[in-house]
Coordinates of C-alpha atoms and ligand atoms in Angstrom, one line a residue:
Chain A
M1 CA 125.8 140.5 94.5
L2 CA 123.7 138.2 96.6
E3 CA 122.6 139.3 100.1
F4 CA 120.9 137.0 102.5
D5 CA 119.4 139.3 105.1
S6 CA 118.1 138.0 108.4
V7 CA 116.3 135.1 106.7
T8 CA 114.2 132.7 108.6
K9 CA 112.4 129.7 107.2
E10 CA 109.7 127.8 109.2
F11 CA 108.0 124.7 107.9
R12 CA 104.6 123.8 109.1
V13 CA 104.2 120.1 109.7
G14 CA 101.7 117.7 111.2
A15 CA 98.0 117.7 110.9
F16 CA 96.6 121.2 110.1
G17 CA 100.2 122.6 110.3
R18 CA 100.1 122.7 114.1
L19 CA 103.9 122.2 114.5
T20 CA 106.6 124.3 113.1
I21 CA 110.1 123.4 112.3
T22 CA 112.6 126.3 112.1
A23 CA 114.8 125.1 109.4
V24 CA 116.7 128.3 108.9
D25 CA 116.9 130.8 111.8
D26 CA 117.9 134.4 111.2
V27 CA 120.7 133.8 108.8
S28 CA 122.6 136.6 107.1
F29 CA 125.5 136.5 104.6
R30 CA 126.7 137.8 101.3
I31 CA 128.2 136.3 98.2
A32 CA 130.4 138.6 96.2
P33 CA 131.0 138.2 92.4
G34 CA 133.6 135.5 91.6
E35 CA 133.6 134.1 95.1
I36 CA 133.1 130.5 96.1
V37 CA 131.4 130.3 99.4
S38 CA 131.0 126.9 101.1
L39 CA 128.0 126.3 103.3
I40 CA 128.9 123.5 105.6
G41 CA 126.7 121.7 108.1
E42 CA 125.4 118.4 109.1
S43 CA 122.5 116.8 107.5
G44 CA 119.3 118.6 108.5
S45 CA 121.1 121.8 109.4
G46 CA 119.2 123.8 106.8
K47 CA 121.7 124.0 104.0
S48 CA 119.4 122.8 101.2
T49 CA 116.6 125.1 102.5
I50 CA 119.0 128.1 102.1
G51 CA 119.9 127.0 98.6
R52 CA 116.2 126.5 97.7
M53 CA 115.3 129.9 99.0
I54 CA 118.0 131.6 96.9
L55 CA 116.6 129.7 93.9
R56 CA 113.1 130.8 94.9
L57 CA 112.0 127.2 95.0
T58 CA 110.6 127.9 98.4
P59 CA 109.7 131.2 100.0
A60 CA 111.4 132.6 103.0
T61 CA 109.2 133.1 106.1
K62 CA 111.0 136.2 107.3
G63 CA 113.8 138.3 106.0
T64 CA 114.9 139.3 102.5
I65 CA 117.1 137.8 99.8
R66 CA 118.5 140.4 97.4
F67 CA 120.2 139.9 94.1
D68 CA 121.9 143.1 92.8
G69 CA 119.9 144.9 95.4
V70 CA 116.5 143.5 94.2
D71 CA 114.3 141.6 96.6
V72 CA 113.9 138.2 94.8
S73 CA 110.5 137.5 96.4
T74 CA 109.0 140.5 94.5
L75 CA 110.0 139.2 91.1
G76 CA 107.1 138.6 88.6
R77 CA 107.0 135.8 86.1
K78 CA 109.1 137.6 83.5
E79 CA 111.6 139.0 86.0
L80 CA 112.0 135.6 87.6
K81 CA 113.0 134.1 84.3
E82 CA 115.6 136.8 83.9
Y83 CA 116.8 136.0 87.4
Y84 CA 117.1 132.3 86.4
R85 CA 119.2 133.5 83.5
H86 CA 121.8 134.5 86.1
V87 CA 121.2 132.2 89.0
Q88 CA 121.0 128.4 88.7
G89 CA 121.2 125.3 90.8
V90 CA 122.6 121.8 90.5
F91 CA 121.4 119.3 93.0
Q92 CA 122.6 116.3 94.9
D93 CA 121.0 113.4 93.0
P94 CA 121.8 113.5 89.3
F95 CA 119.3 110.7 88.5
S96 CA 116.5 112.6 90.1
S97 CA 117.4 115.8 88.2
F98 CA 116.6 114.2 84.9
N99 CA 113.1 113.1 83.8
P100 CA 113.5 109.4 83.3
V101 CA 111.1 109.1 80.4
F102 CA 113.0 111.6 78.3
K103 CA 116.4 111.7 76.8
A104 CA 118.9 113.5 79.0
D105 CA 119.7 116.2 76.5
R106 CA 116.2 117.4 76.8
V107 CA 117.4 119.7 79.6
F108 CA 119.2 121.7 76.8
E109 CA 116.1 121.8 74.6
M110 CA 113.9 123.0 77.5
L111 CA 116.4 125.7 78.1
R112 CA 116.4 126.8 74.5
S113 CA 112.6 126.9 74.2
Q114 CA 112.4 129.0 77.4
F115 CA 115.4 131.3 77.1
Y116 CA 116.5 131.3 73.4
P117 CA 113.3 130.6 71.5
D118 CA 114.7 132.2 68.3
R119 CA 117.9 130.3 68.1
S120 CA 118.2 128.2 65.0
G121 CA 118.7 124.4 65.1
S122 CA 122.2 123.9 64.0
E123 CA 123.6 127.0 65.7
W124 CA 122.1 125.9 68.9
E125 CA 123.3 122.3 68.5
D126 CA 126.8 123.7 68.1
R127 CA 126.5 125.7 71.2
V128 CA 125.2 122.7 73.1
A129 CA 128.1 120.6 71.8
K130 CA 130.5 123.3 72.9
A131 CA 129.1 123.6 76.4
V132 CA 129.2 119.8 76.7
E133 CA 132.8 119.7 75.7
D134 CA 133.6 122.6 78.1
V135 CA 132.5 120.4 81.0
G136 CA 134.8 117.6 79.8
L137 CA 132.3 115.4 78.1
N138 CA 132.2 113.9 74.6
P139 CA 128.9 115.0 72.9
V140 CA 128.7 111.8 71.0
Q141 CA 128.7 109.8 74.2
V142 CA 126.1 111.8 76.1
L143 CA 123.7 113.3 73.6
N144 CA 120.7 111.4 72.4
R145 CA 120.9 109.1 75.4
Y146 CA 118.5 108.3 78.3
P147 CA 119.5 109.2 81.8
H148 CA 119.8 105.6 82.8
Q149 CA 122.3 105.0 80.1
L150 CA 124.7 107.6 81.6
S151 CA 126.7 107.7 84.8
G152 CA 126.1 110.1 87.7
G153 CA 129.2 112.0 86.9
Q154 CA 128.2 112.5 83.3
L155 CA 124.7 113.6 84.3
Q156 CA 126.1 116.1 86.8
R157 CA 128.4 117.5 84.2
M158 CA 125.5 117.9 81.8
L159 CA 123.7 119.9 84.4
L160 CA 126.6 122.2 84.7
A161 CA 126.8 122.5 81.0
R162 CA 123.1 123.4 81.0
A163 CA 123.7 126.1 83.5
L164 CA 126.6 127.4 81.5
L165 CA 124.5 127.9 78.5
L166 CA 122.9 130.8 80.3
D167 CA 124.6 134.1 81.4
L168 CA 125.3 132.5 84.7
R169 CA 126.5 134.6 87.6
L170 CA 125.7 132.5 90.7
L171 CA 125.5 128.8 90.9
V172 CA 124.0 127.0 93.9
A173 CA 125.7 123.6 94.0
D174 CA 123.9 121.5 96.6
E175 CA 126.0 118.5 97.5
V176 CA 126.7 118.0 93.8
I177 CA 129.4 115.5 94.2
S178 CA 128.3 113.6 97.3
M179 CA 126.6 110.9 95.2
L180 CA 129.5 110.5 92.7
D181 CA 132.2 107.8 92.8
A182 CA 135.4 108.9 94.4
S183 CA 137.2 108.7 91.0
T184 CA 134.9 111.2 89.3
R185 CA 134.5 113.6 92.3
V186 CA 137.7 115.5 91.9
G187 CA 137.0 116.1 88.3
V188 CA 133.7 117.7 88.9
L189 CA 135.1 119.6 91.9
N190 CA 138.0 121.0 89.7
L191 CA 135.5 121.9 87.1
L192 CA 133.6 124.0 89.6
A193 CA 136.8 125.7 90.6
E194 CA 137.6 126.4 87.0
L195 CA 134.2 128.1 86.6
R196 CA 135.3 130.7 89.0
E197 CA 137.8 131.8 86.4
R198 CA 134.8 132.9 84.3
G199 CA 133.8 135.2 87.1
L200 CA 131.1 132.9 88.4
S201 CA 130.1 132.9 92.1
I202 CA 129.3 129.6 93.7
L203 CA 127.5 128.7 96.8
F204 CA 129.0 125.3 97.5
I205 CA 126.8 123.4 99.9
T206 CA 128.3 120.3 101.5
H207 CA 128.5 118.3 104.7
D208 CA 132.1 117.5 104.0
L209 CA 134.6 119.8 105.5
A210 CA 137.4 118.7 103.4
L211 CA 135.5 119.5 100.2
G212 CA 134.7 123.0 101.5
Y213 CA 138.3 123.6 102.4
Y214 CA 139.5 122.4 99.0
I215 CA 137.3 124.7 97.0
S216 CA 136.1 127.7 98.8
D217 CA 137.3 131.2 99.5
R218 CA 134.9 131.7 102.4
T219 CA 133.2 129.3 104.7
I220 CA 129.9 129.4 106.6
I221 CA 129.4 126.8 109.3
L222 CA 125.8 126.1 109.9
R223 CA 124.3 124.4 112.9
R224 CA 120.6 123.8 113.4
G225 CA 119.6 126.6 111.0
S226 CA 122.0 129.2 112.5
I227 CA 125.4 130.3 111.5
V228 CA 128.0 129.5 114.2
E229 CA 131.1 130.7 112.3
M230 CA 131.8 132.4 109.1
G231 CA 134.9 133.8 107.5
D232 CA 137.8 133.3 105.2
T233 CA 138.2 129.6 104.7
R234 CA 141.8 129.4 105.8
R235 CA 141.1 131.4 108.9
V236 CA 138.1 129.3 109.9
F237 CA 139.9 126.1 109.3
Q238 CA 143.2 127.1 110.9
D239 CA 141.9 129.1 113.7
P240 CA 138.3 127.9 114.5
R241 CA 136.9 130.0 117.3
H242 CA 133.5 128.4 118.0
P243 CA 133.5 125.1 120.0
Y244 CA 131.2 123.5 117.4
T245 CA 133.6 124.3 114.6
Q246 CA 136.5 123.0 116.7
T247 CA 134.7 119.7 117.4
L248 CA 133.7 119.4 113.7
L249 CA 137.3 119.9 112.6
A250 CA 138.7 117.5 115.2
S251 CA 136.3 114.8 114.1
V252 CA 137.4 114.8 110.5
P253 CA 139.3 111.5 109.8
Q254 CA 142.9 112.4 108.9
M255 CA 144.8 110.5 106.3
E256 CA 147.8 110.0 108.6
W257 CA 145.7 108.9 111.6
R258 CA 144.1 105.6 112.3
W259 CA 141.1 105.6 114.6
R260 CA 143.0 104.0 117.5
D261 CA 145.4 106.9 117.5
R262 CA 142.8 109.6 117.8
P263 CA 143.1 111.9 120.7
V264 CA 140.4 111.5 123.3
S265 CA 139.1 115.0 123.0
A266 CA 137.8 114.2 119.5
A267 CA 135.3 111.9 121.1
V268 CA 133.2 114.8 122.3
P269 CA 129.8 114.3 120.7
V270 CA 129.5 116.6 117.7
D271 CA 125.8 117.3 117.8
G272 CA 122.7 115.5 118.9
D273 CA 119.5 115.5 116.9
G274 CA 118.6 118.9 118.4
T275 CA 116.0 117.6 120.8
G276 CA 115.8 118.8 124.3
D277 CA 118.4 121.5 125.0
A278 CA 117.0 124.9 123.9
E279 CA 119.5 126.9 122.0
P280 CA 120.2 130.3 123.6
V281 CA 119.8 133.3 121.4
T282 CA 123.1 134.0 119.7
V283 CA 124.6 136.9 117.8
L284 CA 127.6 137.0 115.5
E285 CA 130.7 138.8 116.7
E286 CA 133.6 139.8 114.5
V287 CA 136.7 138.3 116.1
E288 CA 139.0 139.5 113.4
P289 CA 138.3 141.3 110.1
G290 CA 135.8 139.2 108.2
H291 CA 135.8 136.3 110.7
W292 CA 132.5 136.0 112.6
V293 CA 131.7 133.7 115.5
A294 CA 128.4 133.1 117.3
V295 CA 128.4 134.1 120.9
S296 CA 125.6 133.6 123.4
Chain B
M1 CA 107.8 87.4 73.3
S2 CA 106.9 88.7 69.9
D3 CA 107.9 85.3 68.5
T4 CA 104.9 83.6 70.0
L5 CA 102.6 86.0 68.1
P6 CA 101.5 85.6 64.5
R7 CA 103.7 87.6 62.2
D8 CA 101.9 90.5 60.6
T9 CA 102.8 91.3 57.0
T10 CA 101.8 94.9 57.5
L11 CA 104.7 95.5 59.8
P12 CA 107.7 94.4 57.9
A13 CA 110.2 96.6 59.8
A14 CA 109.2 95.0 63.1
E15 CA 110.8 91.7 62.6
G16 CA 113.4 91.6 59.9
V17 CA 115.6 94.5 60.8
P18 CA 118.0 93.9 63.7
A19 CA 117.5 96.3 66.5
P20 CA 119.9 99.3 66.1
A21 CA 121.9 100.2 69.2
A22 CA 120.4 103.7 69.4
P23 CA 117.1 103.9 67.6
A24 CA 117.1 106.3 64.8
P25 CA 113.9 108.3 65.3
R26 CA 114.7 111.8 66.4
S27 CA 111.6 113.5 67.7
R28 CA 109.7 112.1 70.7
R29 CA 106.5 111.7 68.8
S30 CA 108.0 109.6 66.0
E31 CA 109.8 107.6 68.6
F32 CA 106.6 106.8 70.3
L33 CA 105.0 105.7 67.1
Y34 CA 108.0 103.6 66.3
F35 CA 107.8 101.7 69.6
A36 CA 104.0 101.7 69.5
L37 CA 103.9 99.9 66.2
R38 CA 106.5 97.4 67.3
N39 CA 104.4 96.5 70.4
P40 CA 102.0 93.7 69.7
K41 CA 100.1 94.2 73.0
L42 CA 99.3 97.7 71.9
W43 CA 98.0 97.0 68.4
I44 CA 96.3 93.7 69.1
G45 CA 94.4 95.4 72.0
G46 CA 93.7 98.3 69.7
L47 CA 92.4 96.2 66.9
V48 CA 89.9 94.5 69.2
V49 CA 88.6 97.7 70.6
L50 CA 88.5 99.2 67.1
F51 CA 86.5 96.1 65.9
F52 CA 83.8 96.7 68.4
A53 CA 83.7 100.4 67.8
V54 CA 83.3 99.8 64.1
T55 CA 80.6 97.2 64.8
A56 CA 78.8 99.8 66.9
V57 CA 78.8 102.3 64.0
V58 CA 78.2 100.0 61.1
G59 CA 76.0 97.3 62.9
P60 CA 72.7 99.3 63.1
R61 CA 72.8 99.6 59.2
L62 CA 72.9 95.8 58.8
T63 CA 69.6 95.3 60.5
D64 CA 66.1 96.4 59.6
Y65 CA 64.5 95.7 63.0
G66 CA 63.7 98.0 65.9
V67 CA 65.5 97.6 69.2
Q68 CA 62.3 96.6 71.1
E69 CA 60.4 95.3 68.2
Y70 CA 58.9 91.8 68.4
V71 CA 60.1 90.4 65.1
G72 CA 60.6 86.7 65.2
P73 CA 59.8 83.4 67.0
P74 CA 60.5 83.8 70.7
A75 CA 63.7 82.3 72.2
S76 CA 65.1 81.0 68.9
P77 CA 68.8 80.2 68.5
P78 CA 71.0 82.1 66.0
S79 CA 70.0 81.6 62.4
A80 CA 70.5 83.2 59.0
E81 CA 67.5 85.4 59.7
H82 CA 68.4 86.3 63.3
W83 CA 72.2 86.2 63.5
F84 CA 72.3 86.3 67.3
G85 CA 68.9 84.6 67.8
T86 CA 66.0 86.2 69.6
T87 CA 64.9 86.9 73.2
T88 CA 62.1 85.3 75.1
F89 CA 59.8 87.8 73.5
G90 CA 61.1 87.4 70.0
Q91 CA 63.2 90.6 69.8
D92 CA 66.3 90.4 67.6
V93 CA 69.4 90.0 69.8
F94 CA 71.8 91.3 67.1
T95 CA 69.8 94.5 66.8
Q96 CA 69.9 95.0 70.5
F97 CA 73.6 94.2 70.6
V98 CA 74.8 96.7 68.1
H99 CA 72.6 99.5 69.5
G100 CA 73.7 98.6 73.0
L101 CA 77.3 98.5 71.9
G102 CA 77.0 102.1 70.7
A103 CA 75.3 103.3 73.9
S104 CA 77.9 101.6 76.0
F105 CA 80.8 103.2 74.0
I106 CA 79.1 106.6 74.5
V107 CA 78.6 106.0 78.2
G108 CA 82.2 104.7 78.6
L109 CA 83.9 107.4 76.6
L110 CA 81.8 110.3 77.8
G111 CA 81.3 109.2 81.4
G112 CA 84.9 107.8 81.7
G113 CA 86.2 110.8 79.9
I114 CA 84.5 113.4 82.2
A115 CA 85.5 111.5 85.3
A116 CA 89.1 111.2 84.0
I117 CA 89.3 114.9 83.2
V118 CA 87.9 116.0 86.5
G119 CA 89.8 113.4 88.5
M120 CA 93.1 114.2 86.8
T121 CA 92.7 118.0 87.1
V122 CA 91.8 117.8 90.8
G123 CA 94.5 115.2 91.5
F124 CA 97.3 117.1 89.6
V125 CA 96.5 120.4 91.1
A126 CA 96.1 119.1 94.7
G127 CA 99.2 117.0 94.4
Y128 CA 101.4 119.7 92.8
R129 CA 100.2 122.7 94.8
G130 CA 99.8 121.1 98.2
G131 CA 99.0 123.2 101.2
I132 CA 95.6 125.0 101.3
V133 CA 94.7 124.2 97.7
D134 CA 95.2 120.5 98.5
E135 CA 93.1 120.7 101.6
V136 CA 90.2 122.5 99.9
L137 CA 90.2 120.0 97.0
N138 CA 90.4 117.1 99.4
V139 CA 87.3 118.3 101.2
M140 CA 85.6 118.6 97.8
T141 CA 86.7 115.1 96.8
N142 CA 85.4 113.7 100.1
I143 CA 82.0 115.3 99.6
V144 CA 81.5 113.8 96.2
L145 CA 82.8 110.5 97.5
V146 CA 80.2 110.2 100.3
L147 CA 77.4 111.7 98.1
P148 CA 74.5 109.3 98.0
T149 CA 74.6 108.9 94.3
L150 CA 71.5 106.9 94.0
A151 CA 69.4 109.4 96.0
V152 CA 70.7 112.2 93.9
L153 CA 69.8 110.3 90.8
I154 CA 66.3 109.6 91.9
I155 CA 65.8 113.3 92.5
I156 CA 67.2 114.1 89.1
A157 CA 65.0 111.5 87.5
A158 CA 62.0 113.0 89.1
Y159 CA 62.7 116.3 87.4
L160 CA 64.0 115.2 84.0
E161 CA 61.2 113.8 81.9
V162 CA 63.3 112.3 79.2
R163 CA 66.7 111.0 79.9
G164 CA 69.2 110.0 77.2
V165 CA 72.4 108.2 77.2
V166 CA 74.3 111.4 77.3
T167 CA 72.6 112.6 80.5
E168 CA 73.4 109.3 82.1
A169 CA 77.0 109.5 81.0
V170 CA 77.5 113.0 82.3
F171 CA 76.0 112.0 85.7
I172 CA 78.2 109.0 86.0
G173 CA 81.2 111.1 85.0
L174 CA 80.5 113.8 87.5
T175 CA 80.2 111.3 90.4
S176 CA 82.8 108.7 89.7
W177 CA 86.0 110.7 89.7
P178 CA 87.0 110.9 93.4
W179 CA 89.1 107.7 93.7
A180 CA 90.9 108.7 90.5
A181 CA 91.7 112.2 91.9
R182 CA 93.1 110.5 95.1
A183 CA 95.3 108.1 93.2
I184 CA 96.6 110.8 90.9
R185 CA 97.2 113.2 93.7
A186 CA 99.3 110.7 95.5
Q187 CA 101.4 110.0 92.4
T188 CA 101.7 113.7 91.6
F189 CA 102.8 114.4 95.1
S190 CA 105.7 112.1 95.0
L191 CA 106.8 113.1 91.5
A192 CA 106.6 116.8 92.3
A193 CA 109.3 116.3 94.9
R194 CA 111.8 115.0 92.3
D195 CA 114.6 117.3 91.3
F196 CA 113.6 117.4 87.6
V197 CA 110.5 119.3 88.6
D198 CA 112.7 121.9 90.4
L199 CA 115.0 122.0 87.4
A200 CA 112.0 122.7 85.1
R201 CA 111.0 125.5 87.5
L202 CA 114.5 126.9 87.3
T203 CA 114.1 126.9 83.5
G204 CA 111.0 129.1 83.8
V205 CA 108.6 126.4 82.6
P206 CA 105.0 127.4 83.5
T207 CA 103.2 125.3 86.1
R208 CA 100.7 123.9 83.6
K209 CA 103.5 122.7 81.4
I210 CA 105.4 121.2 84.3
I211 CA 102.3 119.1 85.2
L212 CA 101.5 118.1 81.7
G213 CA 105.0 117.9 80.3
E214 CA 107.1 116.6 83.2
I215 CA 104.9 114.9 85.7
A216 CA 102.1 113.4 83.6
P217 CA 104.5 111.6 81.2
N218 CA 105.9 109.7 84.2
M219 CA 102.6 108.3 84.9
S220 CA 101.1 108.0 81.5
S221 CA 100.4 104.3 81.7
Y222 CA 98.9 104.9 85.1
L223 CA 96.7 107.7 83.7
F224 CA 95.6 105.4 80.8
M225 CA 94.9 102.7 83.3
T226 CA 92.8 105.1 85.3
F227 CA 90.8 106.0 82.2
I228 CA 90.3 102.3 81.4
L229 CA 89.0 101.6 84.8
L230 CA 86.7 104.6 84.7
F231 CA 85.6 103.6 81.2
G232 CA 84.8 100.1 82.3
G233 CA 83.3 101.4 85.6
A234 CA 81.0 103.8 83.7
I235 CA 79.7 100.9 81.5
L236 CA 79.0 98.8 84.5
A237 CA 77.5 101.7 86.4
A238 CA 75.2 102.4 83.5
A239 CA 74.1 98.8 83.5
T240 CA 73.1 99.1 87.2
L241 CA 71.2 102.3 86.6
D242 CA 69.5 100.9 83.6
F243 CA 68.4 97.9 85.6
I244 CA 66.7 99.9 88.4
G245 CA 64.9 102.0 85.9
L246 CA 67.1 105.1 86.2
G247 CA 68.8 104.8 82.9
P248 CA 67.8 106.2 79.5
T249 CA 64.0 106.3 79.1
D250 CA 64.5 104.8 75.7
G251 CA 67.3 102.9 74.0
M252 CA 69.4 99.9 74.8
S253 CA 72.7 99.2 76.4
L254 CA 74.9 96.1 76.9
G255 CA 74.2 96.3 80.6
L256 CA 70.4 96.5 80.0
M257 CA 70.6 93.4 77.7
M258 CA 72.5 91.4 80.4
N259 CA 70.1 92.5 83.1
N260 CA 67.1 91.6 80.9
A261 CA 68.6 88.2 80.2
V262 CA 69.1 87.5 83.9
L263 CA 65.7 88.9 84.8
W264 CA 64.0 86.5 82.3
S265 CA 66.1 83.5 83.4
A266 CA 68.0 83.2 80.1
L267 CA 70.7 81.4 82.0
Q268 CA 68.4 78.7 83.3
L269 CA 66.5 78.4 80.0
G270 CA 69.8 78.0 78.1
L271 CA 69.3 81.1 75.9
W272 CA 73.1 81.7 75.9
W273 CA 72.9 83.8 72.7
W274 CA 71.1 86.5 74.7
F275 CA 73.7 87.1 77.4
V276 CA 76.9 85.9 75.9
P277 CA 77.3 88.6 73.2
P278 CA 76.9 91.6 75.6
G279 CA 79.0 89.9 78.3
L280 CA 81.7 88.9 76.0
A281 CA 81.8 92.4 74.4
I282 CA 82.2 94.1 77.8
A283 CA 84.8 91.7 78.9
L284 CA 86.7 91.9 75.6
I285 CA 86.6 95.7 75.4
V286 CA 87.8 96.2 79.0
G287 CA 90.3 93.4 78.7
S288 CA 91.8 94.7 75.5
L289 CA 92.1 98.1 77.0
Y290 CA 94.0 96.5 79.9
F291 CA 96.2 94.6 77.5
M292 CA 96.9 97.9 75.7
N293 CA 97.8 99.5 78.9
V294 CA 100.6 96.9 79.6
G295 CA 101.9 97.6 76.1
L296 CA 101.7 101.3 76.6
D297 CA 103.8 101.0 79.7
E298 CA 106.6 99.5 77.6
V299 CA 106.3 102.3 75.0
F300 CA 106.3 105.1 77.6
N301 CA 109.0 103.7 79.9
P302 CA 112.3 103.6 78.1
R303 CA 113.6 101.1 80.7
L304 CA 111.1 98.5 79.7
R305 CA 111.9 98.6 76.0
T306 CA 113.4 95.4 74.8
T307 CA 115.7 97.0 72.4
Ligands
ADP401 N1 109.5 120.7 102.7 C1 109.7 120.5 104.0 N2 108.7 120.3 104.9 C2 109.0 120.2 106.2 N3 110.2 120.2 106.7 C3 111.3 120.4 105.9 C4 111.1 120.5 104.5 N4 112.3 120.7 103.9 C5 113.2 120.6 104.9 N5 112.6 120.4 106.1 C6 113.3 120.3 107.4 O1 114.1 121.4 107.5 C7 115.3 121.0 108.1 C8 116.5 121.4 107.2 O2 116.5 120.6 106.1 P1 117.5 120.8 104.9 O3 117.6 122.2 104.5 O4 117.1 119.8 103.8 O5 118.9 120.3 105.6 P2 120.2 119.9 104.9 O6 120.2 120.2 103.5 O7 121.2 120.7 105.7 O8 120.4 118.4 105.2 C9 115.2 119.5 108.4 O9 114.9 119.4 109.7 C10 114.1 119.1 107.5 O10 113.4 118.0 108.1
MG402 MG1 120.5 118.9 101.8

């Protein structure tokens, strides 16, 4: 359904754009219908940039992104809107996702005026109420309120409800629960998992390995803009092949361990800030069916 | 804070009814109106400005004298015949005042309006688009910023035989927008990075609507403030131009009145009625607009609302 084909993204920074940052470096992967793929990497590894390119919020420097075989960079205004009917995003900070001067339910109204301009008032209100209930919210509590009167969890659920009002097929969920309280996180996470039952695909972006393991069918491990390992989530977590993945997994705090008991090997530095050591060119090699690992 | 202000019988709903938990008005427009009418800063400021605007329109009909006409005894204090007294030359101050008020409103509205429109357009586009567009607009802004306004005006003055208030206002408008463009660009730039802008893009909202419907409402009091400063700035700029003889070839303005008063030592001679009305009017108009701006902040920003 979605193909990410040798995509590179460079940002020009500094005065007159003299410096370039390669945020995403020759990344390829696919997302199949009904699949939850987690994209895991440290902060700054290029996860959000990948999500934003899929959502066409930022253009790719090189490579192509296809949805149902169509290069998304070629979409005109009308076609882009149709694309957004099927592909939507939810972002990390729920409070930044709502315009603070308007009531939170305005996101539904904007959607209606753009995608369903001919829907009548009460019919649409019923649909909104239904969508809001579907994500586990009480319409009376959340509608007709300002964003600052609602909690992060409520807002994040409203954004999911908004996306579900469309004929959604792919959801880019960029760290959607990392700013929520621990008590509301699992609820939103389970909600995402339930959405798969509707045949929805999700690109679940996170820096938290445990979350990725919990929810996804396939896992992509990203490091400094490149994929280091990719495959079935169980295989990647149970039999990590790339040293970086191994170190990452070893450095996850375990419930049954206290920090004193940790084996010494876990103290290997996970990753620096990327300065200095030049990364050798890597290619992905299939070590077992569907399990790819970067080799130099 | 509304307790310290006189109660106005035209606004019965504002005081008696206890504030409902969730205000009833549905649409955004009626909600604004609801909060605007409840906001004393806004309507008191508005009334003052309105008062001067009405005076500027009606005033000239209340006087039979010409603006520059020598009609009475020189330097006489206010009387029934000359409400605001006369100048050193025996011109009627009230006549000058009401005509000057009109000219100043025109210069303020037109000059401030043009500058606001140009500055906002440039600032919004540069801040939202970024990149090359931003750099080109930035160069343009800098050129206008360093333009020797006075020199340009002298050249224009040499070519235009008759200059009116409107020409003056347009000139002021076209030269005074750069700082506004910069300020708005910076605000737009930071607002454009917020996720709700991305969400609007994901909803297929066109760029123009994103700028006007998503970004601008977040800085509406800031935009109004910009206009107020441009408005006041245009009035003061006009006063300066009038003073050095580059203003309208005929007519009167509040700035011209003040400058005449200073020029002919009204201050030292104790002719307070000559310079107090125009000075007070400028101060009150600009001050009231500022007062309104604070009130508007409360209306636009739901977090500042007291209910
Ligand atoms: N708009 C931008 N301009 C310049 N650099 C950017 C921009 N967005 C992201 N970057 C850089 O690209 C890299 C990847 O960022 P991002 O995709 O946000 O990482 P992640 O989401 O994994 O934390 C970072 O080094 C970041 O500084
Ligand atoms: Mg990110």
